[in-house]
Amino acid sequence: MKALESTLKEILELTTKIEYEYPELYRFLDENPQVIPKHRTIEQDDFNEYLKGLKDLLDRYVMSKGKLRGLEWEK
């Protein structure tokens, strides 16, 4: 249970960071965190995979922003 709590806390912290620091990215998450699918049980692995996806998305976005900074219109 501790692992699940830790994962959920990390998901919350990361989505909050994206919401406030990268609002242009947040709107693309296309999620409603209050909705849980009723057709199946969500397992720890599902949350881990979701967290990994969030981290990957943010990493790719930050890297692409870094590449754009060199362009004149992005200064």
Coordinates of C-alpha atoms in Angstrom, one line a residue:
M1 CA 0.0 0.0 0.0
K2 CA 2.9 2.4 0.7
A3 CA 4.1 2.0 -2.9
L4 CA 0.7 2.9 -4.3
E5 CA 0.5 6.0 -2.0
S6 CA 4.0 7.0 -3.0
T7 CA 3.2 6.6 -6.7
L8 CA -0.1 8.6 -6.4
K9 CA 1.7 11.3 -4.5
E10 CA 4.3 11.6 -7.2
I11 CA 1.6 11.7 -10.0
L12 CA -0.1 14.5 -8.1
E13 CA 3.1 16.4 -7.7
L14 CA 4.1 16.0 -11.3
T15 CA 0.7 16.9 -12.7
T16 CA 0.6 20.0 -10.4
K17 CA 4.1 21.0 -11.7
I18 CA 3.0 20.6 -15.3
E19 CA -0.2 22.6 -14.6
Y20 CA 1.6 25.6 -13.1
E21 CA 4.9 25.6 -14.8
Y22 CA 3.8 24.3 -18.3
P23 CA 0.2 25.2 -18.7
E24 CA 0.5 25.0 -22.4
L25 CA 1.4 21.3 -22.0
Y26 CA -1.2 20.6 -19.2
R27 CA -4.2 21.1 -21.5
F28 CA -2.9 18.3 -23.7
L29 CA -3.0 15.7 -20.8
D30 CA -6.7 15.2 -21.7
E31 CA -7.6 13.8 -18.4
N32 CA -10.0 14.2 -15.6
P33 CA -8.3 12.8 -12.5
Q34 CA -11.6 12.4 -10.7
V35 CA -12.9 9.8 -13.2
I36 CA -11.9 6.1 -12.6
P37 CA -12.9 3.5 -15.2
K38 CA -15.6 1.2 -13.8
H39 CA -14.9 -1.7 -16.3
R40 CA -11.7 -2.9 -14.5
T41 CA -9.6 -2.5 -11.5
I42 CA -6.6 -0.2 -11.8
E43 CA -3.4 -1.9 -10.6
Q44 CA -0.2 -0.5 -9.2
D45 CA 1.5 -1.2 -12.6
D46 CA -1.1 1.0 -14.3
F47 CA -0.2 3.9 -12.1
N48 CA 3.5 3.2 -12.6
E49 CA 3.0 3.2 -16.3
Y50 CA 1.0 6.4 -16.2
L51 CA 3.7 8.1 -14.1
K52 CA 6.4 7.0 -16.5
G53 CA 4.3 8.4 -19.4
L54 CA 4.0 11.8 -17.6
K55 CA 7.7 11.9 -17.0
D56 CA 8.5 11.0 -20.6
L57 CA 6.1 13.6 -21.9
L58 CA 7.6 16.3 -19.7
D59 CA 11.2 15.4 -20.5
R60 CA 10.5 15.5 -24.3
Y61 CA 8.7 18.8 -24.0
V62 CA 11.4 20.4 -21.9
M63 CA 14.1 19.1 -24.4
S64 CA 12.2 20.5 -27.3
K65 CA 11.8 23.9 -25.6
G66 CA 15.5 23.9 -25.1
K67 CA 16.1 23.3 -28.8
L68 CA 13.8 26.2 -29.7
R69 CA 15.5 28.7 -27.5
G70 CA 18.2 29.2 -30.1
L71 CA 15.6 30.5 -32.5
E72 CA 15.2 34.2 -32.8
W73 CA 11.4 34.2 -32.3
E74 CA 11.7 32.2 -29.1
K75 CA 14.1 34.5 -27.2

